[in-house]
Amino acid sequence: MIRSVLLAALTLSLSACMTRPATSSGSAEPQVQPAVACVEGYTRPDFARLQADLSAARARWQAAALPNYAYDFAQYSLPVRFPAVRVTVSGGAVQGVALKAGEEGEPSAQARATVEGLFQNIADALAYQQGQPCPAVEAEYDAQDGHPTRLYSGIKEANIADGEGEWNVTGFERR
C-alpha cells in the first residue's frame, strides 16, 4: 500500500511538471519531461523470461494436482514487516491462517492465498512492473511441483529509498 501511495504521488508530481502554465497568448507550451534515472548498474528484468518461468511453474503445479497443502508465509513491504504465518489449504481453499510462534499483528492480504492466488500475485506484479521505468522483479518456484517460493518486487529509481517488497514461502507440506 505504501508503495502504491508513493508511486501515485510520484506520478502526480511528474505530471504536474510536464506542462508549463499558459503564456500570455493563452497557449500552453509543452515542457520536456525529465528522464527517470535508475540506480547505477541497473539492468531491466527480462519480462519474457519471467512470464515463461511463471507459465512453466503453473503447468508443474497443475500437473501435481495438490488440493491439500500447508506452507509458511513471510512478507515485508518496506517499511512494514508483516507477521509470519502458517497457511493451510484443503480442497483448494484456504482453511486457516495462523500466526507463527512469537509473531503478532495482522497478516497481509497475500498471506491468505492459495498457491493459485500466489501465482496471480506474481502475474499482477509482472504486469504492473513491466510499465515502470526502473522495475525490479524476481520470482522463484519449487523445481518439483512449481509452487511459488519467492517474489521480490521493487523500483530501482535513483534517490528512492522505498518502494520494494518481498514474500517467501517455506515449509511447504503436502497433505
Coordinates of N, CA and C in Angstrom, one line a residue:
M1 N 0.8 -1.2 0.0 CA 0.0 0.0 0.0 C 0.9 1.3 0.0
I2 N 1.9 1.3 0.8 CA 2.8 2.4 0.9 C 3.4 2.7 -0.4
R3 N 3.9 1.5 -1.1 CA 4.5 1.6 -2.4 C 3.5 2.3 -3.4
S4 N 2.2 1.9 -3.4 CA 1.2 2.4 -4.3 C 1.0 3.9 -4.1
V5 N 1.0 4.3 -2.8 CA 0.8 5.7 -2.5 C 2.0 6.5 -3.0
L6 N 3.2 6.0 -2.7 CA 4.4 6.7 -3.2 C 4.5 6.8 -4.7
L7 N 4.1 5.7 -5.4 CA 4.1 5.7 -6.8 C 3.1 6.7 -7.4
A8 N 1.9 6.7 -6.7 CA 0.9 7.6 -7.2 C 1.3 9.1 -6.9
A9 N 1.9 9.4 -5.8 CA 2.4 10.7 -5.5 C 3.5 11.1 -6.5
L10 N 4.4 10.2 -6.8 CA 5.5 10.5 -7.8 C 4.9 10.7 -9.2
T11 N 3.9 9.9 -9.6 CA 3.2 10.1 -10.9 C 2.5 11.5 -10.9
L12 N 1.8 11.8 -9.9 CA 1.2 13.1 -9.8 C 2.2 14.3 -9.9
S13 N 3.3 14.1 -9.2 CA 4.3 15.1 -9.2 C 4.9 15.3 -10.6
L14 N 5.2 14.2 -11.2 CA 5.8 14.3 -12.6 C 4.8 14.9 -13.6
S15 N 3.5 14.5 -13.5 CA 2.5 15.0 -14.4 C 2.3 16.5 -14.2
A16 N 2.5 17.0 -13.0 CA 2.3 18.4 -12.8 C 3.5 19.2 -13.4
C17 N 4.6 18.5 -13.6 CA 5.8 19.2 -14.1 C 5.9 19.1 -15.6
M18 N 5.0 18.4 -16.3 CA 5.1 18.1 -17.7 C 4.6 19.3 -18.6
T19 N 3.8 20.2 -18.1 CA 3.3 21.3 -18.9 C 3.6 22.6 -18.2
R20 N 3.9 23.6 -19.0 CA 4.0 24.9 -18.5 C 2.7 25.6 -18.3
P21 N 2.6 26.6 -17.5 CA 1.4 27.3 -17.4 C 1.1 28.1 -18.7
A22 N -0.1 28.4 -19.0 CA -0.4 29.1 -20.2 C 0.3 30.4 -20.3
T23 N 0.8 30.8 -21.5 CA 1.5 32.0 -21.7 C 0.5 33.1 -21.9
S24 N 1.0 34.4 -22.0 CA 0.1 35.5 -22.1 C -0.8 35.4 -23.4
S25 N -0.3 34.6 -24.4 CA -1.1 34.4 -25.6 C -2.2 33.3 -25.3
G26 N -2.2 32.7 -24.2 CA -3.2 31.7 -23.8 C -2.9 30.3 -24.2
S27 N -1.7 30.1 -24.9 CA -1.4 28.7 -25.3 C -0.5 28.1 -24.2
A28 N -0.6 26.8 -24.1 CA 0.3 26.1 -23.2 C 1.4 25.5 -24.0
E29 N 2.7 25.7 -23.5 CA 3.8 25.1 -24.2 C 4.2 23.8 -23.5
P30 N 4.4 22.7 -24.2 CA 4.8 21.5 -23.5 C 6.2 21.6 -23.0
Q31 N 6.4 21.1 -21.9 CA 7.8 21.1 -21.2 C 8.3 19.7 -21.4
V32 N 9.6 19.5 -21.6 CA 10.2 18.2 -21.7 C 10.2 17.6 -20.4
Q33 N 9.7 16.3 -20.3 CA 9.7 15.6 -19.1 C 11.1 15.0 -18.8
P34 N 11.6 15.2 -17.6 CA 12.9 14.7 -17.3 C 12.9 13.2 -17.3
A35 N 13.9 12.6 -17.9 CA 14.0 11.1 -17.8 C 14.2 10.6 -16.4
V36 N 13.6 9.5 -16.1 CA 13.8 8.9 -14.8 C 15.1 8.2 -14.7
A37 N 15.9 8.5 -13.8 CA 17.2 7.9 -13.6 C 17.1 6.7 -12.7
C38 N 17.7 5.6 -13.2 CA 17.7 4.3 -12.4 C 19.0 4.3 -11.7
V39 N 19.1 3.5 -10.6 CA 20.3 3.4 -9.8 C 21.4 2.9 -10.7
E40 N 22.6 3.3 -10.3 CA 23.8 2.9 -11.1 C 23.9 1.4 -11.2
G41 N 24.2 0.9 -12.4 CA 24.4 -0.5 -12.6 C 23.1 -1.3 -12.9
Y42 N 22.0 -0.5 -13.0 CA 20.6 -1.1 -13.1 C 20.5 -1.9 -14.5
T43 N 19.9 -3.1 -14.4 CA 19.6 -3.9 -15.6 C 18.1 -4.2 -15.5
R44 N 17.4 -3.9 -16.6 CA 16.0 -4.2 -16.6 C 15.7 -5.7 -16.6
P45 N 14.7 -6.1 -15.9 CA 14.4 -7.6 -15.9 C 13.9 -8.0 -17.2
D46 N 14.2 -9.3 -17.5 CA 13.8 -10.0 -18.7 C 12.3 -10.4 -18.5
F47 N 11.4 -9.6 -18.9 CA 10.0 -9.9 -18.6 C 9.5 -11.2 -19.4
A48 N 10.0 -11.4 -20.6 CA 9.6 -12.6 -21.4 C 10.1 -13.8 -20.6
R49 N 11.3 -13.8 -20.1 CA 11.7 -15.0 -19.3 C 10.9 -15.2 -18.0
L50 N 10.6 -14.0 -17.3 CA 9.8 -14.1 -16.1 C 8.4 -14.7 -16.4
Q51 N 7.8 -14.3 -17.5 CA 6.5 -14.8 -17.9 C 6.6 -16.3 -18.2
A52 N 7.7 -16.7 -19.0 CA 7.8 -18.1 -19.3 C 8.0 -18.9 -18.1
D53 N 8.8 -18.4 -17.1 CA 9.0 -19.2 -15.8 C 7.7 -19.3 -15.1
L54 N 6.9 -18.3 -15.1 CA 5.6 -18.3 -14.4 C 4.7 -19.4 -15.1
S55 N 4.7 -19.4 -16.4 CA 3.8 -20.4 -17.1 C 4.3 -21.8 -16.8
A56 N 5.6 -22.0 -16.9 CA 6.1 -23.4 -16.6 C 5.8 -23.8 -15.2
A57 N 5.9 -22.9 -14.2 CA 5.6 -23.2 -12.8 C 4.2 -23.6 -12.7
R58 N 3.3 -22.8 -13.3 CA 1.9 -23.1 -13.2 C 1.5 -24.4 -13.8
A59 N 2.2 -24.8 -14.9 CA 2.0 -26.1 -15.5 C 2.4 -27.2 -14.6
R60 N 3.6 -27.1 -13.9 CA 4.0 -28.1 -13.0 C 3.0 -28.2 -11.8
W61 N 2.5 -27.1 -11.4 CA 1.6 -27.1 -10.3 C 0.3 -27.8 -10.7
Q62 N -0.2 -27.5 -11.9 CA -1.5 -28.2 -12.3 C -1.2 -29.7 -12.5
A63 N -0.1 -30.1 -13.0 CA 0.2 -31.5 -13.1 C 0.3 -32.2 -11.8
A64 N 0.8 -31.5 -10.8 CA 0.9 -32.1 -9.4 C -0.4 -32.3 -8.8
A65 N -1.4 -31.5 -9.1 CA -2.8 -31.7 -8.7 C -2.9 -31.9 -7.1
L66 N -2.4 -30.8 -6.4 CA -2.4 -30.9 -5.0 C -3.5 -30.0 -4.4
P67 N -4.6 -30.5 -4.0 CA -5.7 -29.7 -3.4 C -5.5 -29.5 -1.9
N68 N -4.6 -30.2 -1.2 CA -4.4 -30.1 0.2 C -2.9 -29.9 0.5
Y69 N -2.6 -28.8 1.2 CA -1.2 -28.5 1.5 C -1.2 -27.4 2.5
A70 N 0.0 -27.2 3.1 CA 0.2 -26.1 4.0 C 1.6 -25.5 3.7
Y71 N 1.7 -24.2 4.1 CA 3.0 -23.6 3.9 C 3.2 -22.4 4.9
D72 N 4.4 -22.0 5.1 CA 4.8 -20.8 5.9 C 4.9 -19.7 5.0
F73 N 4.4 -18.5 5.4 CA 4.5 -17.3 4.5 C 5.0 -16.1 5.3
A74 N 6.0 -15.5 4.8 CA 6.6 -14.3 5.4 C 6.7 -13.2 4.4
Q75 N 6.4 -11.9 4.8 CA 6.4 -10.8 3.9 C 6.8 -9.5 4.5
Y76 N 7.5 -8.7 3.7 CA 7.7 -7.3 4.1 C 7.4 -6.5 2.9
S77 N 7.0 -5.3 3.2 CA 6.7 -4.2 2.2 C 7.2 -3.0 2.9
L78 N 8.4 -2.6 2.5 CA 9.1 -1.5 3.2 C 8.2 -0.3 3.5
P79 N 8.2 0.2 4.7 CA 9.0 -0.2 5.8 C 8.3 -1.2 6.8
V80 N 7.3 -1.9 6.3 CA 6.5 -2.8 7.2 C 6.9 -4.2 7.0
R81 N 7.1 -4.9 8.2 CA 7.3 -6.4 8.2 C 6.0 -7.0 8.7
F82 N 5.4 -7.8 7.9 CA 4.2 -8.5 8.4 C 4.5 -9.7 9.2
P83 N 3.6 -10.1 10.1 CA 3.9 -11.3 10.9 C 3.9 -12.6 10.0
A84 N 4.8 -13.5 10.2 CA 4.9 -14.8 9.5 C 3.7 -15.7 10.0
V85 N 3.2 -16.4 9.0 CA 2.0 -17.2 9.3 C 2.2 -18.6 8.7
R86 N 1.3 -19.5 9.1 CA 1.2 -20.9 8.5 C -0.2 -20.9 7.8
V87 N -0.2 -21.2 6.5 CA -1.4 -21.2 5.8 C -1.7 -22.7 5.5
T88 N -3.0 -23.0 5.7 CA -3.5 -24.4 5.5 C -4.5 -24.3 4.4
V89 N -4.4 -25.2 3.4 CA -5.3 -25.2 2.3 C -5.9 -26.6 2.2
S90 N -7.2 -26.8 2.1 CA -7.8 -28.0 1.9 C -8.9 -27.9 0.8
G91 N -8.9 -28.9 -0.1 CA -9.9 -28.9 -1.1 C -9.7 -27.7 -2.0
G92 N -8.5 -27.1 -2.1 CA -8.2 -26.0 -3.0 C -8.6 -24.6 -2.4
A93 N -9.1 -24.6 -1.1 CA -9.5 -23.3 -0.4 C -8.7 -23.2 0.9
V94 N -8.4 -21.9 1.2 CA -7.7 -21.6 2.4 C -8.6 -22.0 3.6
Q95 N -8.1 -22.8 4.5 CA -8.9 -23.2 5.7 C -8.4 -22.5 6.9
G96 N -7.2 -22.0 6.9 CA -6.7 -21.4 8.1 C -5.4 -20.6 7.9
V97 N -5.2 -19.5 8.6 CA -4.0 -18.7 8.6 C -3.7 -18.5 10.0
A98 N -2.6 -19.1 10.5 CA -2.2 -19.0 11.9 C -0.9 -18.3 12.1
L99 N -0.8 -17.4 13.0 CA 0.5 -16.7 13.3 C 1.5 -17.7 13.8
K100 N 2.7 -17.6 13.3 CA 3.8 -18.4 13.7 C 4.2 -18.1 15.2
A101 N 4.8 -19.0 15.9 CA 5.2 -18.7 17.3 C 6.0 -17.5 17.4
G102 N 5.6 -16.6 18.3 CA 6.4 -15.4 18.6 C 5.9 -14.2 17.7
E103 N 5.0 -14.4 16.8 CA 4.6 -13.4 15.9 C 3.3 -12.7 16.4
E104 N 3.1 -11.5 16.1 CA 1.9 -10.8 16.5 C 1.6 -9.8 15.4
G105 N 0.3 -9.4 15.4 CA -0.1 -8.4 14.4 C -1.0 -9.0 13.3
E106 N -1.4 -8.2 12.3 CA -2.3 -8.6 11.3 C -1.5 -9.1 10.1
P107 N -1.8 -10.3 9.6 CA -1.1 -10.8 8.4 C -1.5 -10.0 7.2
S108 N -0.7 -10.0 6.2 CA -1.0 -9.2 4.9 C -2.1 -10.0 4.1
A109 N -2.7 -9.3 3.2 CA -3.7 -9.9 2.3 C -3.1 -11.1 1.6
Q110 N -1.9 -11.0 1.1 CA -1.3 -12.1 0.4 C -1.1 -13.4 1.2
A111 N -1.1 -13.2 2.5 CA -0.9 -14.3 3.4 C -2.1 -15.2 3.5
R112 N -3.2 -14.8 2.8 CA -4.4 -15.6 2.8 C -4.7 -16.2 1.5
A113 N -3.6 -16.6 0.8 CA -3.8 -17.1 -0.6 C -3.5 -18.6 -0.8
T114 N -4.2 -19.1 -1.7 CA -3.8 -20.5 -2.2 C -2.6 -20.3 -3.1
V115 N -2.0 -21.4 -3.6 CA -0.9 -21.3 -4.5 C -1.4 -20.6 -5.8
E116 N -2.6 -20.9 -6.2 CA -3.1 -20.2 -7.4 C -3.2 -18.6 -7.1
G117 N -3.5 -18.2 -5.9 CA -3.5 -16.8 -5.6 C -2.1 -16.2 -5.6
L118 N -1.2 -17.0 -5.2 CA 0.2 -16.5 -5.2 C 0.7 -16.4 -6.7
F119 N 0.3 -17.3 -7.5 CA 0.6 -17.2 -8.9 C 0.0 -15.9 -9.5
Q120 N -1.2 -15.6 -9.1 CA -1.9 -14.4 -9.6 C -1.2 -13.2 -9.1
N121 N -0.7 -13.2 -7.8 CA 0.0 -12.1 -7.3 C 1.3 -11.8 -8.1
I122 N 2.0 -12.9 -8.5 CA 3.2 -12.7 -9.4 C 2.8 -12.2 -10.7
A123 N 1.7 -12.7 -11.3 CA 1.3 -12.2 -12.6 C 0.9 -10.7 -12.6
D124 N 0.3 -10.3 -11.5 CA -0.1 -8.9 -11.3 C 1.1 -8.0 -11.2
A125 N 2.1 -8.5 -10.4 CA 3.4 -7.7 -10.2 C 4.1 -7.6 -11.5
L126 N 4.2 -8.6 -12.3 CA 4.8 -8.6 -13.6 C 4.1 -7.6 -14.5
A127 N 2.8 -7.6 -14.6 CA 2.1 -6.7 -15.4 C 2.3 -5.3 -15.0
Y128 N 2.2 -5.0 -13.7 CA 2.4 -3.6 -13.2 C 3.9 -3.2 -13.5
Q129 N 4.8 -4.0 -13.1 CA 6.2 -3.6 -13.2 C 6.7 -3.4 -14.6
Q130 N 6.1 -4.1 -15.6 CA 6.6 -4.0 -17.0 C 6.4 -2.6 -17.5
G131 N 5.5 -1.8 -17.0 CA 5.3 -0.5 -17.4 C 6.1 0.6 -16.7
Q132 N 6.8 0.2 -15.7 CA 7.6 1.1 -14.8 C 8.9 1.4 -15.5
P133 N 9.5 2.6 -15.2 CA 10.8 3.0 -15.8 C 12.0 2.2 -15.2
C134 N 12.0 1.8 -14.0 CA 13.1 1.1 -13.4 C 12.7 0.0 -12.5
P135 N 12.0 -1.0 -13.1 CA 11.4 -2.1 -12.3 C 12.5 -3.1 -11.8
A136 N 12.2 -3.7 -10.7 CA 13.0 -4.9 -10.3 C 12.0 -6.0 -9.9
V137 N 12.1 -7.1 -10.5 CA 11.2 -8.2 -10.2 C 12.0 -9.5 -10.2
E138 N 11.8 -10.3 -9.2 CA 12.4 -11.7 -9.2 C 11.4 -12.6 -8.6
A139 N 11.2 -13.8 -9.3 CA 10.3 -14.8 -8.8 C 11.0 -16.1 -8.8
E140 N 10.7 -17.0 -7.8 CA 11.3 -18.3 -7.8 C 10.2 -19.3 -7.5
Y141 N 10.4 -20.5 -8.0 CA 9.4 -21.6 -7.9 C 10.1 -22.9 -7.5
D142 N 9.3 -23.8 -6.9 CA 9.8 -25.1 -6.5 C 10.0 -25.9 -7.8
A143 N 11.2 -26.5 -7.8 CA 11.5 -27.3 -9.0 C 10.6 -28.5 -9.3
Q144 N 10.1 -29.1 -8.2 CA 9.3 -30.3 -8.3 C 7.8 -30.0 -8.7
D145 N 7.1 -29.3 -7.9 CA 5.7 -29.1 -8.1 C 5.3 -27.7 -8.6
G146 N 6.3 -26.8 -8.7 CA 6.1 -25.4 -9.3 C 5.5 -24.4 -8.3
H147 N 5.2 -24.7 -7.1 CA 4.6 -23.7 -6.2 C 5.6 -22.5 -6.0
P148 N 5.1 -21.3 -6.0 CA 6.0 -20.1 -5.8 C 6.7 -20.2 -4.4
T149 N 8.0 -19.8 -4.4 CA 8.7 -19.8 -3.2 C 9.2 -18.4 -2.8
R150 N 9.2 -17.5 -3.8 CA 9.7 -16.1 -3.5 C 9.2 -15.2 -4.6
L151 N 8.8 -14.0 -4.2 CA 8.5 -12.9 -5.1 C 9.2 -11.6 -4.5
Y152 N 10.0 -11.0 -5.3 CA 10.6 -9.7 -4.9 C 10.1 -8.7 -6.0
S153 N 9.7 -7.6 -5.6 CA 9.2 -6.5 -6.5 C 9.6 -5.2 -5.9
G154 N 10.2 -4.4 -6.7 CA 10.6 -3.0 -6.3 C 10.9 -2.1 -7.4
I155 N 11.3 -0.9 -7.1 CA 11.7 0.1 -8.0 C 13.1 0.5 -7.8
K156 N 13.8 0.6 -8.8 CA 15.3 1.0 -8.7 C 15.6 2.3 -9.3
E157 N 14.7 3.3 -9.0 CA 14.9 4.6 -9.4 C 16.0 5.3 -8.5
A158 N 16.8 6.1 -9.0 CA 17.8 6.8 -8.2 C 17.1 7.7 -7.2
N159 N 17.7 7.8 -6.0 CA 17.2 8.6 -4.9 C 15.9 8.2 -4.4
I160 N 15.5 6.9 -4.5 CA 14.3 6.4 -3.9 C 14.7 5.3 -2.9
A161 N 14.4 5.5 -1.7 CA 14.8 4.6 -0.6 C 13.7 3.6 -0.2
D162 N 12.5 3.7 -0.9 CA 11.4 2.8 -0.5 C 10.9 2.2 -1.8
G163 N 9.8 1.5 -1.7 CA 9.1 1.0 -2.9 C 9.5 -0.4 -3.2
E164 N 9.8 -1.2 -2.2 CA 10.1 -2.6 -2.5 C 9.4 -3.5 -1.5
G165 N 9.2 -4.7 -1.9 CA 8.6 -5.7 -1.0 C 9.0 -7.1 -1.5
E166 N 8.8 -8.1 -0.6 CA 9.2 -9.4 -0.9 C 8.3 -10.4 0.0
W167 N 8.0 -11.5 -0.6 CA 7.4 -12.6 0.2 C 8.1 -13.9 -0.1
N168 N 8.1 -14.8 0.9 CA 8.7 -16.1 0.8 C 7.8 -17.1 1.3
V169 N 7.8 -18.3 0.6 CA 7.0 -19.4 1.0 C 8.1 -20.5 1.4
T170 N 8.0 -21.0 2.6 CA 8.9 -22.1 3.1 C 8.0 -23.1 3.8
G171 N 8.6 -24.2 4.2 CA 7.9 -25.3 4.9 C 6.7 -25.9 4.2
F172 N 6.8 -25.9 2.8 CA 5.7 -26.4 2.1 C 5.5 -27.9 2.4
E173 N 4.2 -28.3 2.7 CA 3.9 -29.6 3.1 C 2.7 -30.1 2.4
R174 N 2.8 -31.2 1.7 CA 1.7 -31.9 1.0 C 0.9 -32.6 2.1
R175 N -0.5 -32.5 1.9 CA -1.3 -33.2 2.9 C -2.2 -34.2 2.3

